[in-house]
Amino acid sequence: MFIQSITLFPEMFDSITGYGVTGRALKQDLWRFHAINPRRFADNKLGYIDNRPFGGGPGMIMQAPPLQAAIDEAKANCGGQGKVIYLSPQGQPLTHAKAAQLAQTRNLILLCGRYEGIDERLLQNSVDEEISIGDFVVSGGELPAMMLMDAVLRLVPGVLGDMQSAQQDSFSDGLLDCPHYTKPLVFQGMGVPEVLRSGNHALIAEWRLKQALQRTLARRPDLLEKRSLIPQETRLLQEIIAEQEQRAIQS
């Protein structure tokens, strides 16, 4: 996978290219990265690529020509096949399913905005998709771009080393993740559930599924509303609800 970022601050991406699983995977040539600073294409000596908005209003707008030149260079770097994504709070939400889809894309070009936004004409003509990481606003697209990169790259074969890690993450199967435990056996008076020490893999798998359903019901019930439950999940969910009702009666 080849990921390029169009950004005024290329140095920010050192945190994802130089550290953790993504940094290690980059050294192993499991993916490539290139940053393009659109200031290189400014039409002035100071490198300004923003201007006041037509119609008035606060802030500055990033101009289309230098950004278009940066996109053209990025596409030339990947044979013209790059998918251009603009990180924007107005975009479609980034989900695990979307990350999995993008993980199948060979060339990604991530456009990072700044200031009050980007000239709409560039978005209409040169951006394939707008993606949001949440219903909030940050100062620029670099952090959202790195979050998207991390979510996508961990699904690329070899990046995590063990793909089961990605398969067991929250949202990978539409549910939140179950609780996890490791040594020591007792911490601050709290032990490890006996089932996890039983060696019975079938019981452990069912316990984990039940815990995932319980956590999802408590924290993200909307995920269950959209889910087609298999018989085992229906049974476990009924057990969870019955247990909750029993606790409510006892209290």
Coordinates of C-alpha atoms in Angstrom, one line a residue:
M1 CA 0.0 0.0 0.0
F2 CA 1.2 3.5 -0.9
I3 CA -0.2 6.3 1.2
Q4 CA 0.5 10.0 0.4
S5 CA -0.5 13.0 2.4
I6 CA -1.0 16.5 1.2
T7 CA -0.2 18.6 4.2
L8 CA 1.3 21.9 5.4
F9 CA 3.0 20.0 8.2
P10 CA 4.7 16.9 6.9
E11 CA 6.7 16.5 10.1
M12 CA 3.5 15.6 12.0
F13 CA 3.4 12.3 10.2
D14 CA 6.7 11.2 11.9
S15 CA 4.6 9.9 14.7
I16 CA 3.0 7.2 12.5
T17 CA 5.9 6.5 10.2
G18 CA 8.5 6.2 13.0
Y19 CA 6.8 4.5 15.9
G20 CA 4.7 1.5 16.8
V21 CA 3.4 -1.2 14.5
T22 CA 3.0 1.2 11.6
G23 CA 6.6 2.4 11.9
R24 CA 7.8 -1.1 12.0
A25 CA 5.7 -2.1 9.0
L26 CA 7.1 0.8 7.1
K27 CA 10.6 -0.4 7.7
Q28 CA 9.6 -3.8 6.5
D29 CA 8.3 -2.3 3.3
L30 CA 4.7 -3.4 4.0
W31 CA 3.6 0.1 3.0
R32 CA 5.1 3.3 1.7
F33 CA 4.5 6.9 2.6
H34 CA 5.2 10.2 1.0
A35 CA 4.2 13.7 2.1
I36 CA 3.6 16.6 -0.3
N37 CA 3.6 20.2 1.0
P38 CA 1.3 22.3 -1.2
R39 CA 3.3 25.4 -0.3
R40 CA 5.8 24.3 -3.0
F41 CA 3.1 25.2 -5.6
A42 CA 2.3 28.7 -4.2
D43 CA 2.3 31.6 -6.7
N44 CA 4.2 33.9 -4.2
K45 CA 7.6 33.9 -2.6
L46 CA 6.2 33.6 0.9
G47 CA 4.5 30.3 0.2
Y48 CA 1.0 31.5 1.1
I49 CA -1.7 29.2 -0.3
D50 CA -4.8 30.7 1.5
N51 CA -6.9 33.8 1.0
R52 CA -10.0 35.6 2.3
P53 CA -13.3 34.0 1.5
F54 CA -15.6 35.5 -1.1
G55 CA -18.7 36.9 0.5
G56 CA -16.7 37.8 3.7
G57 CA -16.5 36.0 7.0
P58 CA -13.9 34.9 9.4
G59 CA -10.7 32.9 8.7
M60 CA -8.9 32.0 5.5
I61 CA -9.7 29.4 2.8
M62 CA -7.1 27.2 1.2
Q63 CA -6.8 27.9 -2.5
A64 CA -7.6 25.4 -5.2
P65 CA -4.6 25.8 -7.6
P66 CA -1.7 24.8 -5.3
L67 CA -3.8 21.9 -3.8
Q68 CA -4.7 20.7 -7.3
A69 CA -1.0 20.8 -8.3
A70 CA -0.2 18.7 -5.2
I71 CA -2.9 16.2 -6.0
D72 CA -1.6 16.0 -9.6
E73 CA 1.9 15.2 -8.3
A74 CA 0.5 12.6 -5.9
K75 CA -1.4 10.9 -8.7
A76 CA 1.6 10.9 -10.9
N77 CA 3.6 9.2 -8.2
C78 CA 1.2 6.2 -8.3
G79 CA 0.4 6.0 -11.9
G80 CA -2.7 8.1 -11.8
Q81 CA -4.7 5.5 -9.7
G82 CA -4.8 7.2 -6.3
K83 CA -8.0 7.6 -4.4
V84 CA -8.2 11.1 -3.0
I85 CA -9.8 11.4 0.5
Y86 CA -10.4 14.7 2.2
L87 CA -10.5 14.5 6.0
S88 CA -13.6 16.6 6.9
P89 CA -16.2 16.8 9.7
Q90 CA -18.7 17.0 6.9
G91 CA -17.7 13.6 5.5
Q92 CA -19.0 10.1 6.1
P93 CA -18.0 8.6 9.4
L94 CA -14.9 6.4 9.5
T95 CA -16.0 2.9 10.6
H96 CA -14.3 -0.4 10.8
A97 CA -16.1 -1.5 7.6
K98 CA -14.8 1.6 5.8
A99 CA -11.3 1.0 7.1
A100 CA -11.5 -2.6 5.8
Q101 CA -12.6 -1.4 2.4
L102 CA -9.8 1.2 2.2
A103 CA -7.3 -1.5 3.2
Q104 CA -8.0 -3.1 -0.1
T105 CA -7.0 0.1 -1.9
R106 CA -3.5 0.2 -3.3
N107 CA -3.0 3.9 -3.4
L108 CA -4.5 6.5 -1.0
I109 CA -4.0 10.2 -1.2
L110 CA -5.1 12.0 2.0
L111 CA -5.8 15.7 1.7
C112 CA -5.4 17.5 5.0
G113 CA -7.1 20.9 5.3
R114 CA -6.3 23.8 7.5
Y115 CA -7.8 27.2 8.3
E116 CA -11.6 27.5 7.6
G117 CA -11.5 25.0 4.9
I118 CA -10.8 24.3 1.2
D119 CA -12.2 25.9 -2.0
E120 CA -15.3 24.0 -2.8
R121 CA -14.4 23.7 -6.5
L122 CA -11.4 21.6 -5.6
L123 CA -13.6 19.3 -3.5
Q124 CA -16.1 18.9 -6.3
N125 CA -13.6 18.2 -9.1
S126 CA -10.7 16.4 -7.5
V127 CA -11.8 14.6 -4.2
D128 CA -13.3 11.1 -4.4
E129 CA -14.5 10.9 -0.9
E130 CA -14.8 12.9 2.3
I131 CA -14.3 11.1 5.6
S132 CA -14.9 12.3 9.2
I133 CA -13.5 10.8 12.4
G134 CA -16.3 12.2 14.5
D135 CA -18.8 15.0 15.1
F136 CA -16.2 17.5 16.3
V137 CA -13.8 20.0 14.7
V138 CA -10.0 20.0 15.0
S139 CA -7.4 22.4 13.8
G140 CA -6.4 20.5 10.7
G141 CA -6.6 17.2 8.9
E142 CA -3.3 15.7 9.9
L143 CA -4.5 14.0 13.1
P144 CA -7.6 12.6 11.5
A145 CA -5.5 11.4 8.5
M146 CA -3.1 9.6 10.9
M147 CA -6.1 8.0 12.7
L148 CA -7.4 6.8 9.4
M149 CA -4.0 5.5 8.4
D150 CA -3.6 3.5 11.6
A151 CA -7.1 2.0 11.3
V152 CA -6.4 1.0 7.7
L153 CA -2.8 -0.2 8.1
R154 CA -3.5 -2.6 11.0
L155 CA -5.8 -4.5 8.5
V156 CA -3.0 -4.9 5.9
P157 CA -1.6 -8.4 6.1
G158 CA 1.7 -8.5 8.0
V159 CA 1.4 -5.2 9.8
L160 CA 0.1 -6.6 13.1
G161 CA 2.0 -9.9 12.7
D162 CA -1.0 -11.8 14.0
M163 CA -4.2 -11.0 12.1
Q164 CA -6.3 -12.5 14.9
S165 CA -5.5 -9.4 16.8
A166 CA -7.3 -7.3 14.3
Q167 CA -10.1 -9.8 14.0
Q168 CA -10.8 -9.7 17.7
D169 CA -10.8 -5.9 18.0
S170 CA -13.9 -3.9 18.8
F171 CA -16.2 -3.4 15.8
S172 CA -14.4 -6.1 13.7
D173 CA -17.5 -8.3 14.0
G174 CA -20.0 -5.5 14.8
L175 CA -19.6 -5.8 18.6
L176 CA -17.4 -4.1 21.2
D177 CA -14.5 -6.1 22.4
C178 CA -14.7 -8.3 25.5
P179 CA -12.5 -7.7 28.6
H180 CA -8.9 -9.0 28.6
Y181 CA -6.7 -10.1 31.5
T182 CA -3.0 -11.0 32.0
K183 CA -0.6 -11.5 34.9
P184 CA -0.6 -10.9 37.8
L185 CA -3.4 -13.3 38.8
V186 CA -4.6 -10.8 41.5
F187 CA -4.4 -7.1 41.2
Q188 CA -5.7 -4.7 44.0
G189 CA -7.8 -7.6 45.3
M190 CA -9.4 -8.4 41.9
G191 CA -8.8 -11.8 40.4
V192 CA -9.1 -13.2 36.9
P193 CA -12.4 -14.9 35.8
E194 CA -12.1 -18.7 36.5
V195 CA -13.3 -19.6 33.0
L196 CA -10.2 -17.9 31.4
R197 CA -8.0 -20.3 33.4
S198 CA -10.0 -23.4 32.7
G199 CA -8.3 -24.4 29.5
N200 CA -11.8 -25.1 28.0
H201 CA -11.6 -23.2 24.7
A202 CA -15.3 -23.6 23.9
L203 CA -16.3 -22.2 27.3
I204 CA -13.8 -19.3 26.9
A205 CA -15.1 -18.5 23.4
E206 CA -18.7 -18.4 24.7
W207 CA -17.7 -16.3 27.8
R208 CA -16.0 -13.8 25.5
L209 CA -18.9 -13.6 23.2
K210 CA -21.3 -13.0 26.1
Q211 CA -19.1 -10.3 27.6
A212 CA -18.9 -8.6 24.2
L213 CA -22.7 -8.7 23.9
Q214 CA -23.1 -7.4 27.4
R215 CA -20.6 -4.5 26.9
T216 CA -22.2 -3.6 23.6
L217 CA -25.7 -3.6 25.1
A218 CA -24.5 -1.3 27.9
R219 CA -22.4 1.1 25.9
R220 CA -23.5 0.9 22.2
P221 CA -27.0 -0.6 22.0
D222 CA -27.3 0.9 18.5
L223 CA -24.9 -1.6 17.2
L224 CA -27.2 -4.5 18.3
E225 CA -30.2 -2.8 16.7
K226 CA -28.4 -3.1 13.3
R227 CA -27.1 -6.6 13.9
S228 CA -28.6 -9.9 12.6
L229 CA -28.1 -12.1 15.6
I230 CA -27.1 -15.8 15.3
P231 CA -29.0 -18.2 17.6
Q232 CA -26.1 -18.4 20.1
E233 CA -26.0 -14.6 20.3
T234 CA -29.8 -14.4 20.8
R235 CA -29.6 -17.0 23.6
L236 CA -26.7 -15.2 25.4
L237 CA -28.4 -11.8 25.0
Q238 CA -31.6 -13.2 26.6
E239 CA -29.5 -14.6 29.5
I240 CA -27.9 -11.1 29.9
I241 CA -31.2 -9.4 30.0
A242 CA -32.7 -11.9 32.5
E243 CA -29.6 -11.5 34.7
Q244 CA -30.0 -7.7 34.7
E245 CA -33.7 -8.0 35.6
Q246 CA -32.9 -10.3 38.4
R247 CA -30.3 -8.0 39.8
A248 CA -32.8 -5.1 39.6
I249 CA -35.3 -7.1 41.6
Q250 CA -32.7 -8.0 44.2
S251 CA -31.6 -4.4 44.6

